[in-house]
Tab-separated table of C-alpha atoms in Angstrom:
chain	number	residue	atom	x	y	z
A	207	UNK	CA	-20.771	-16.641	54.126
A	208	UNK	CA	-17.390	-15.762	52.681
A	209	UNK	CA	-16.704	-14.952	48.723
A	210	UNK	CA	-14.627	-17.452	46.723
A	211	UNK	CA	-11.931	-15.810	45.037
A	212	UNK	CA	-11.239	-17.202	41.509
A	213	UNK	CA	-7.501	-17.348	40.071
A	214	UNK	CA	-6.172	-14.476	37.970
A	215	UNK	CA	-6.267	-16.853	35.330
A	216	UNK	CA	-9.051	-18.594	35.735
A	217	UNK	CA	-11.570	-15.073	35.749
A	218	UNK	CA	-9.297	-13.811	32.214
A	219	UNK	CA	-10.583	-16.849	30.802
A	220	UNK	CA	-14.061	-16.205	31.845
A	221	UNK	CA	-14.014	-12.759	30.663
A	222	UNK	CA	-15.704	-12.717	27.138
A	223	UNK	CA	-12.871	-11.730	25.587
A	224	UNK	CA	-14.389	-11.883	21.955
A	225	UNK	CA	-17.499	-10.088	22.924
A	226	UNK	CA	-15.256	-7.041	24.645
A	227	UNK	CA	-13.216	-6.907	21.175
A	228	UNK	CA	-16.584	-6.742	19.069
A	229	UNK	CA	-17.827	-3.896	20.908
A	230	UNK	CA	-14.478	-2.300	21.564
A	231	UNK	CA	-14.445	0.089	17.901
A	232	UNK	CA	-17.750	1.581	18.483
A	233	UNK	CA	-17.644	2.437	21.851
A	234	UNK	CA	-14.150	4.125	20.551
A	235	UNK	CA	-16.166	5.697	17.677
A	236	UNK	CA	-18.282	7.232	20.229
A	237	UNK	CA	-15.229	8.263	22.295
A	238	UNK	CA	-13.501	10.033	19.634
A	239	UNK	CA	-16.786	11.801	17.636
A	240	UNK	CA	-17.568	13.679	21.748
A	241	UNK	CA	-13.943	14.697	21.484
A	242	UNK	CA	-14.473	16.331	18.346
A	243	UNK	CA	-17.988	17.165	18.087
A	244	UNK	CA	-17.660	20.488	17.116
A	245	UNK	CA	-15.457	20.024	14.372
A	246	UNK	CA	-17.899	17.418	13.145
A	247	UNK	CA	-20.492	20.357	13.492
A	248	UNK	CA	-19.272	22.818	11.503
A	249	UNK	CA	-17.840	20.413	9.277
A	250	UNK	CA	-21.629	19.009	8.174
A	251	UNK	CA	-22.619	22.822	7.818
A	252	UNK	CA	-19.945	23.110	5.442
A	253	UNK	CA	-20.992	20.178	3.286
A	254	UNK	CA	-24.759	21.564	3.206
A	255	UNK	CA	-23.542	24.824	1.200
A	256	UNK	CA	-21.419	22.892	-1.112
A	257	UNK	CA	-21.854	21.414	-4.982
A	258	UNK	CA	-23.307	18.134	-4.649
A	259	UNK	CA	-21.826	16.544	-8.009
A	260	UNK	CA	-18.491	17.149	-7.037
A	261	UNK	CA	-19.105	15.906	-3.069
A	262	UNK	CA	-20.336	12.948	-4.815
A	263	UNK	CA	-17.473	12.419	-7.041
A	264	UNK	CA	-15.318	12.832	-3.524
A	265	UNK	CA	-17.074	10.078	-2.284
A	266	UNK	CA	-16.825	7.672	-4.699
A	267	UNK	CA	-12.906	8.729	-4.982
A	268	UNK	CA	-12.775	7.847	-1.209
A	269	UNK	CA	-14.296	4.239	-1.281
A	270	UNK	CA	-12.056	3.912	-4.532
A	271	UNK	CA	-9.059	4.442	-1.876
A	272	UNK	CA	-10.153	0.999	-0.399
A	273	UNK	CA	-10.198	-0.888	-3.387
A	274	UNK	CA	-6.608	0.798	-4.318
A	275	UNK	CA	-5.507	-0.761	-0.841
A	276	UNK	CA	-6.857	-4.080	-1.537
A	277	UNK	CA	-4.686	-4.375	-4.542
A	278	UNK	CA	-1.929	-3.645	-3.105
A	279	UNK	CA	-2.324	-5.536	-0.236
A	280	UNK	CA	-2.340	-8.316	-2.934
A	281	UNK	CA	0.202	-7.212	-4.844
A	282	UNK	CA	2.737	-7.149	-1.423
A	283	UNK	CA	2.041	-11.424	-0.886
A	284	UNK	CA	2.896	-14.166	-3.401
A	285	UNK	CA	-0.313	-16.099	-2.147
A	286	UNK	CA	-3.590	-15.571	-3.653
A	287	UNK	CA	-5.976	-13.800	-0.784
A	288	UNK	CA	-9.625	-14.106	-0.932
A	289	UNK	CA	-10.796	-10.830	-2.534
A	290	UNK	CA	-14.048	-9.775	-0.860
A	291	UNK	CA	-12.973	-10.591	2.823
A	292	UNK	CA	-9.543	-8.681	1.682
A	293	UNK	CA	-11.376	-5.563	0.283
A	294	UNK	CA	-13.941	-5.798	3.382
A	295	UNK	CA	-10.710	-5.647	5.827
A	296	UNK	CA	-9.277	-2.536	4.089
A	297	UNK	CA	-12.686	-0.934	4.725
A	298	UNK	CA	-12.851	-1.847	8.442
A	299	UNK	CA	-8.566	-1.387	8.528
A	300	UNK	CA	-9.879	2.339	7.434
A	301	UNK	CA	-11.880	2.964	10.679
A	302	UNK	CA	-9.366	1.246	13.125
A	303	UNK	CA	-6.889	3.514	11.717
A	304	UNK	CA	-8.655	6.698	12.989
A	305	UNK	CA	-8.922	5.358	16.454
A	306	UNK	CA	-5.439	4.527	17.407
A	307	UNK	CA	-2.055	6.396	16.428
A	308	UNK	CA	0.815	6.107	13.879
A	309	UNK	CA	-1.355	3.972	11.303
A	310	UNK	CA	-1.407	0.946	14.258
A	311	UNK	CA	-5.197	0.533	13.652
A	312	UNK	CA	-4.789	-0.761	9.947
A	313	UNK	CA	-1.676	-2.741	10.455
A	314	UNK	CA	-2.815	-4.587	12.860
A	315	UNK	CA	-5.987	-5.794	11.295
A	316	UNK	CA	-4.301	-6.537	7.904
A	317	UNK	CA	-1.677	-8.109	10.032
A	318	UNK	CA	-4.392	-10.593	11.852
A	319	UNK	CA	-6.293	-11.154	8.021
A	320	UNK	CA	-2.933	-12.410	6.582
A	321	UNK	CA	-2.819	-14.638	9.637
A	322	UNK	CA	-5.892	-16.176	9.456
A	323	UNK	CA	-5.597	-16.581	5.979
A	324	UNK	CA	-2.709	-19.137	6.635
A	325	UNK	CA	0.371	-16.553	5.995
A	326	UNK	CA	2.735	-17.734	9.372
A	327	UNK	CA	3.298	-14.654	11.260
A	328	UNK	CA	7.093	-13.908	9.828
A	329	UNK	CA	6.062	-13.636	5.953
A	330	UNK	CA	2.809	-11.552	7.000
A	331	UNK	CA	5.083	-8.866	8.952
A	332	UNK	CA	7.351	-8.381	5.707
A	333	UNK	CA	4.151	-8.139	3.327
A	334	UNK	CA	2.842	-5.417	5.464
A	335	UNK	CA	6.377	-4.100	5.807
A	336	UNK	CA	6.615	-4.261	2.096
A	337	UNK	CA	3.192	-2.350	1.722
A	338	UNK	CA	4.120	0.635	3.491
A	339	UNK	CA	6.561	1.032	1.978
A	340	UNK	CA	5.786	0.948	-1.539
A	341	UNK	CA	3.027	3.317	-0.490
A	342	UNK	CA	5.511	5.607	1.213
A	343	UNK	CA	7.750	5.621	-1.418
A	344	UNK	CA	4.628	6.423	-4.284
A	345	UNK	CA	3.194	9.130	-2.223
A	346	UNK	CA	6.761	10.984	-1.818
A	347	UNK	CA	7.726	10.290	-5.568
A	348	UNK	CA	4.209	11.659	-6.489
A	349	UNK	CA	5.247	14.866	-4.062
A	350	UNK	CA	8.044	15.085	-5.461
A	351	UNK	CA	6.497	14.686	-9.436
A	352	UNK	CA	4.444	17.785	-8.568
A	353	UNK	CA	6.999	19.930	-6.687
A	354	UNK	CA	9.279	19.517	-10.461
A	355	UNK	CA	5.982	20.556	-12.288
A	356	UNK	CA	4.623	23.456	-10.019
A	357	UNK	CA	7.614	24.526	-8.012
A	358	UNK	CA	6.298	27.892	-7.011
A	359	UNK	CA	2.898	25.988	-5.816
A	360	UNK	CA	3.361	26.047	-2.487
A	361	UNK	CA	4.567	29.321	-0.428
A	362	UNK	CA	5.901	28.641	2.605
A	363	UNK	CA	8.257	31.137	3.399
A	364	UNK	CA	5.429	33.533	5.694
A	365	UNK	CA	4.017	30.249	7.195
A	366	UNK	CA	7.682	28.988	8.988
A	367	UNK	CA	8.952	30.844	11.990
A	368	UNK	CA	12.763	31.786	11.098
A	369	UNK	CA	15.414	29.072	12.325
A	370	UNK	CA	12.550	26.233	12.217
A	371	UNK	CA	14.596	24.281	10.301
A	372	UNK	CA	17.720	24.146	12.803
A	373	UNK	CA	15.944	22.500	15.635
A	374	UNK	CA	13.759	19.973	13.293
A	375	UNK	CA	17.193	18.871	12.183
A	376	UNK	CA	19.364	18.694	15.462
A	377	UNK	CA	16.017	16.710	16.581
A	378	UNK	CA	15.939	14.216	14.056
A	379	UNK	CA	19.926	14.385	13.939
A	380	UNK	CA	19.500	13.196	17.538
A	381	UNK	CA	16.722	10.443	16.633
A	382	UNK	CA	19.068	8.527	14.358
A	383	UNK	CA	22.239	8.528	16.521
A	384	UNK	CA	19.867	7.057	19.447
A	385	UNK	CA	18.326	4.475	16.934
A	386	UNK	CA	21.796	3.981	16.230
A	387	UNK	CA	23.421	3.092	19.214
A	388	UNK	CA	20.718	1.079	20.836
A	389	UNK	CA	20.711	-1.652	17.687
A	390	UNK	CA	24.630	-1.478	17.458
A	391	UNK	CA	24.443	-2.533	21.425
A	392	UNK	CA	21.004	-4.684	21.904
A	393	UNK	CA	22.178	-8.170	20.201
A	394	UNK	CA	19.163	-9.240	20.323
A	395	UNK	CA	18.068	-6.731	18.635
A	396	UNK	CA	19.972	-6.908	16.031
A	397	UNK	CA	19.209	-10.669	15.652
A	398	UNK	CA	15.701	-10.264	15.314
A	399	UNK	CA	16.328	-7.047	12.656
A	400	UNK	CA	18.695	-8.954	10.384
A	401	UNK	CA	16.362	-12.060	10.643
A	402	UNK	CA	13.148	-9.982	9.694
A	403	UNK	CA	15.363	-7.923	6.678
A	404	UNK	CA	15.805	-11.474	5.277
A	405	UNK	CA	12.400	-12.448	5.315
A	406	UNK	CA	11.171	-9.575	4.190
A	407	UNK	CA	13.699	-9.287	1.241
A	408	UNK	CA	13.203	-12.838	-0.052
A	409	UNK	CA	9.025	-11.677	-0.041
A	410	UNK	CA	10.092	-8.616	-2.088
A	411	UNK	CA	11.839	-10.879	-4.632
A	412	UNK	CA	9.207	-13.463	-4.756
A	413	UNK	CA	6.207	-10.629	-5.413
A	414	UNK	CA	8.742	-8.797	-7.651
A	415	UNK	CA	9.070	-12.071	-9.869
A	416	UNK	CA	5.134	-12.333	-10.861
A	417	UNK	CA	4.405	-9.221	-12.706
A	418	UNK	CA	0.442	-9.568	-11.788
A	419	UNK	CA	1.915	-9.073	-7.720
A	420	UNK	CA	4.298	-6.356	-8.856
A	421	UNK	CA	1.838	-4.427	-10.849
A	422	UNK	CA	-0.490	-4.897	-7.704
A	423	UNK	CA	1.884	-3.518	-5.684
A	424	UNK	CA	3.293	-0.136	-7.329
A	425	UNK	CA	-0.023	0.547	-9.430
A	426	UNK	CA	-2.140	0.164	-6.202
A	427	UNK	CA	0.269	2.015	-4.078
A	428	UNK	CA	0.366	5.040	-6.786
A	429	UNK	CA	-3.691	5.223	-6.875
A	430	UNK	CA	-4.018	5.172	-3.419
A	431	UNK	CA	-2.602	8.544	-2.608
A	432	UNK	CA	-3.669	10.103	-5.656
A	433	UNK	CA	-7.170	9.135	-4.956
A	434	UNK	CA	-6.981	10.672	-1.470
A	435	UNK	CA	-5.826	14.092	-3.345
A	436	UNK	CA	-8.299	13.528	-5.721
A	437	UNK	CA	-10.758	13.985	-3.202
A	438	UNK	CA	-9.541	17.033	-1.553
A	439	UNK	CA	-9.443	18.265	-5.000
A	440	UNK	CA	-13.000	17.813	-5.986
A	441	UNK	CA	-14.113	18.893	-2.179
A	442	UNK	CA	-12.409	22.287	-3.483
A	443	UNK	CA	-14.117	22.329	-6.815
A	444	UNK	CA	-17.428	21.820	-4.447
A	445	UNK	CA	-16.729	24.929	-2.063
A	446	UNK	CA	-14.945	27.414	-4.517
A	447	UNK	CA	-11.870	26.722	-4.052
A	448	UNK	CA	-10.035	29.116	-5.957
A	449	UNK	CA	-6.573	27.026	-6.312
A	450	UNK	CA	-5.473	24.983	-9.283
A	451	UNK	CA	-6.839	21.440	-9.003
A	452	UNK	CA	-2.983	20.761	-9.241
A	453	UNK	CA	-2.221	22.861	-6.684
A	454	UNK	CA	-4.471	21.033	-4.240
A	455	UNK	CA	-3.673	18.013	-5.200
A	456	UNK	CA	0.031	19.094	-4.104
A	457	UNK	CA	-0.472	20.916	-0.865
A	458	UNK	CA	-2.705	17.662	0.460
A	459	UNK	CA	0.529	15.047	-0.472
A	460	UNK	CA	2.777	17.781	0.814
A	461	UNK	CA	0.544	18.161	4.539
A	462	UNK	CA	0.250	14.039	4.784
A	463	UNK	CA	3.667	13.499	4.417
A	464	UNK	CA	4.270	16.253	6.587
A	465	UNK	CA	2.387	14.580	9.654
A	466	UNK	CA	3.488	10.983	8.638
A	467	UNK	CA	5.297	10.979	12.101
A	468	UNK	CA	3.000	12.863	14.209
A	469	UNK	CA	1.439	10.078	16.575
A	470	UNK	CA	-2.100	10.831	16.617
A	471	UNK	CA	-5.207	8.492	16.033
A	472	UNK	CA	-5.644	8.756	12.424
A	473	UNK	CA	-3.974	12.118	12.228
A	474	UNK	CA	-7.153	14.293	13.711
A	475	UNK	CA	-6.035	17.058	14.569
A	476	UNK	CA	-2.775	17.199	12.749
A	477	UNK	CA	-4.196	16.729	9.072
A	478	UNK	CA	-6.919	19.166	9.594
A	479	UNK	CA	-4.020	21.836	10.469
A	480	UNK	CA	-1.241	20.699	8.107
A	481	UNK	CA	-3.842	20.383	5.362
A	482	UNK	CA	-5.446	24.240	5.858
A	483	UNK	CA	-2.059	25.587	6.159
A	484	UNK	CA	-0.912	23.685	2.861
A	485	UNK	CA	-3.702	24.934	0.872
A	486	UNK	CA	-3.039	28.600	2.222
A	487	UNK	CA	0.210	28.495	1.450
A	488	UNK	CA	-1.293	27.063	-2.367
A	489	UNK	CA	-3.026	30.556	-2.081
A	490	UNK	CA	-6.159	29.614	-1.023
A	491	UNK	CA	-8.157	32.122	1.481
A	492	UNK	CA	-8.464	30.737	5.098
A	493	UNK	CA	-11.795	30.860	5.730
A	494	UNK	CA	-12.687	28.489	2.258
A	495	UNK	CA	-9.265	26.109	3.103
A	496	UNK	CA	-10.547	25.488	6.702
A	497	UNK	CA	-13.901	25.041	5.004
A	498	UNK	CA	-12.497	22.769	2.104
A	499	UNK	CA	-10.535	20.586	4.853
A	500	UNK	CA	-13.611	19.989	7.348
A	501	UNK	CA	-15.173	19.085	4.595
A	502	UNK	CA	-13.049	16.520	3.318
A	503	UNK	CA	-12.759	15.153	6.862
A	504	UNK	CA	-16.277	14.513	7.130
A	505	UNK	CA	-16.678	12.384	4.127
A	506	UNK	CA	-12.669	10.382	4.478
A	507	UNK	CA	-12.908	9.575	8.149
A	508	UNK	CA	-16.081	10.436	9.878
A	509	UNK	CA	-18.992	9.315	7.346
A	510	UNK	CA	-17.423	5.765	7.354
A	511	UNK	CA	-16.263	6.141	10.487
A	512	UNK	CA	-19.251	4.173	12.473
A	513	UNK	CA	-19.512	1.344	9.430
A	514	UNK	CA	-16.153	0.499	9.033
A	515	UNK	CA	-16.371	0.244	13.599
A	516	UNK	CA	-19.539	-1.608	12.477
A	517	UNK	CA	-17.686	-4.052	10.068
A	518	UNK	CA	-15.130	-4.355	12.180
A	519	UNK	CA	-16.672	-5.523	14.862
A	520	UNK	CA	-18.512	-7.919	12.535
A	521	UNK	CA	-15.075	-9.017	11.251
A	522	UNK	CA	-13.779	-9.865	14.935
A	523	UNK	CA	-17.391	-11.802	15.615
A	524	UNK	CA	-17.390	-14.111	12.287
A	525	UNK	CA	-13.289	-14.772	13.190
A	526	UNK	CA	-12.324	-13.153	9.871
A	527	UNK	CA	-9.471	-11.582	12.032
């Protein structure tokens, strides 16, 4: 009796594609927590010799951050979203982010929920193009806020190797004269940019011309950092930090827009290490920074970690995305 042999096509179609995509963020979850299980281990012994008010307060400043994102999701697209289903997608965006690199998680789900929502394709590209970066541009103007009020906050000096600076630059030197050349050659390329700069301009304009979508945009972009230092702050205040609140709040914007390029899956790895070094060179003793960052990890990524994979999945099942 011989097999029959099905089409390529034919046996994608059949595969439940839907189903594979629901389960696909927790099997991830459990992917990535075996990876780092002993981080989340001494993290959660951290956490049961802290202050309890204050890890509380870091909590509710962390599911604040999604609420900050929902506004100015809002605030990047003229059209009127619908609120719960946005602020539920920022929630699940938030675990999809720790699972793949660069921030690709989130965008990607906000790009499909603008989609659904009726936004053609084009329009929802510049609104998330928009978003990142007003929130860019807020987090390195609040970086730079702090630097002109504490500028002796951070020591670095003892923490760079000599001549670090030299190769960063020749490396990014190098970056832009590639980027360069390949759109002044690719026509194509070129095409598509210049077509998606118009777009996206004329979206800037038309949010920029309601004050309710502009206010969205810069008020929500400015909160959501400042929430996320917030955080690390009161985390501090919970272990003993001893660094000025200030200070903290400083060496976390100064670590995160440190690793902004580093391609990991929600930073893991990288933010843990830019973050203790930042708060060492704040002044902070090692032993409480790497206590104060595990910490801080455990409630911002892992606590909703399996919730928002949960939601997610729930979000891909009910077509929301």
């Amino acid at each position: 009796m011989t097999a029959v042999r099905l089409p390529a096509g034919r046996l994608l179609r059949r595969l439940p594609v839907r189903r594979i995509l629901v389960l696909l963020p927790l099997v991830l979850v459990i992917v990535v927590a075996v990876q780092h299980r002993s981080v989340l281990a001494e993290g959660i012994g951290h956490l049961a010799t802290a202050k309890w008010p204050w890890l509380l307060a870091a909590a509710c400043a962390t599911c604040l951050t999604w609420v900050a994102a929902a506004v100015t999701r809002q605030g990047a697209v003229i059209d009127r979203l619908p609120k719960l289903r946005l602020l539920v997608t920022q929630f699940a965006a938030g675990s999809a982010n720790h699972l793949l690199p660069t921030g690709l998680g989130a965008s990607a789900v906000n790009l499909r929920f603008m989609t659904v929502c009726g936004l053609p394709l084009a329009r929802s590209s510049a609104a998330l193009a928009l978003y990142l970066l007003a929130e860019s541009v807020a987090r390195v103007g609040l970086l730079a806020a702090l630097l002109i009020a504490f500028p002796h906050a951070l020591q670095l000096g003892p923490l760079l190797p000599e001549g670090a600076w030299g190769p960063l630059l020749l490396i990014i030197g190098a970056a832009a004269i590639v980027i360069v050349a390949v759109f002044a050659l690719v026509r194509r390329l070129r095409t598509a940019v210049f077509s998606f700069l118009r777009t996206a301009v004329d979206e800037a304009r038309s949010v920029h011309t309601r004050p309710s979508r502009a206010l969205a945009l810069w008020g929500g972009s400015l909160a959501f950092p400042a929430l996320q230092a917030a955080g690390l702050v009161l985390v501090g205040l919970a272990l003993g930090l001893d660094v000025p609140p200030a200070h903290m709040a400083l060496a976390y914007l100064a670590a995160t827009v440190a690793v902004a390029l580093v391609p990991t899956p929600g930073g893991l790895g990288s933010v843990e290490a830019a973050l203790i070094v930042a708060l060492v060179a704040a002044g902070g003793p090692v032993a409480v920074a790497t206590a104060v960052v595990l910490a801080y990890r455990i409630i911002t990524v892992w606590l909703p970690l399996l919730p928002g994979a949960l939601t997610l999945g729930a979000l891909v099942r009910f077509k929301v995305i």
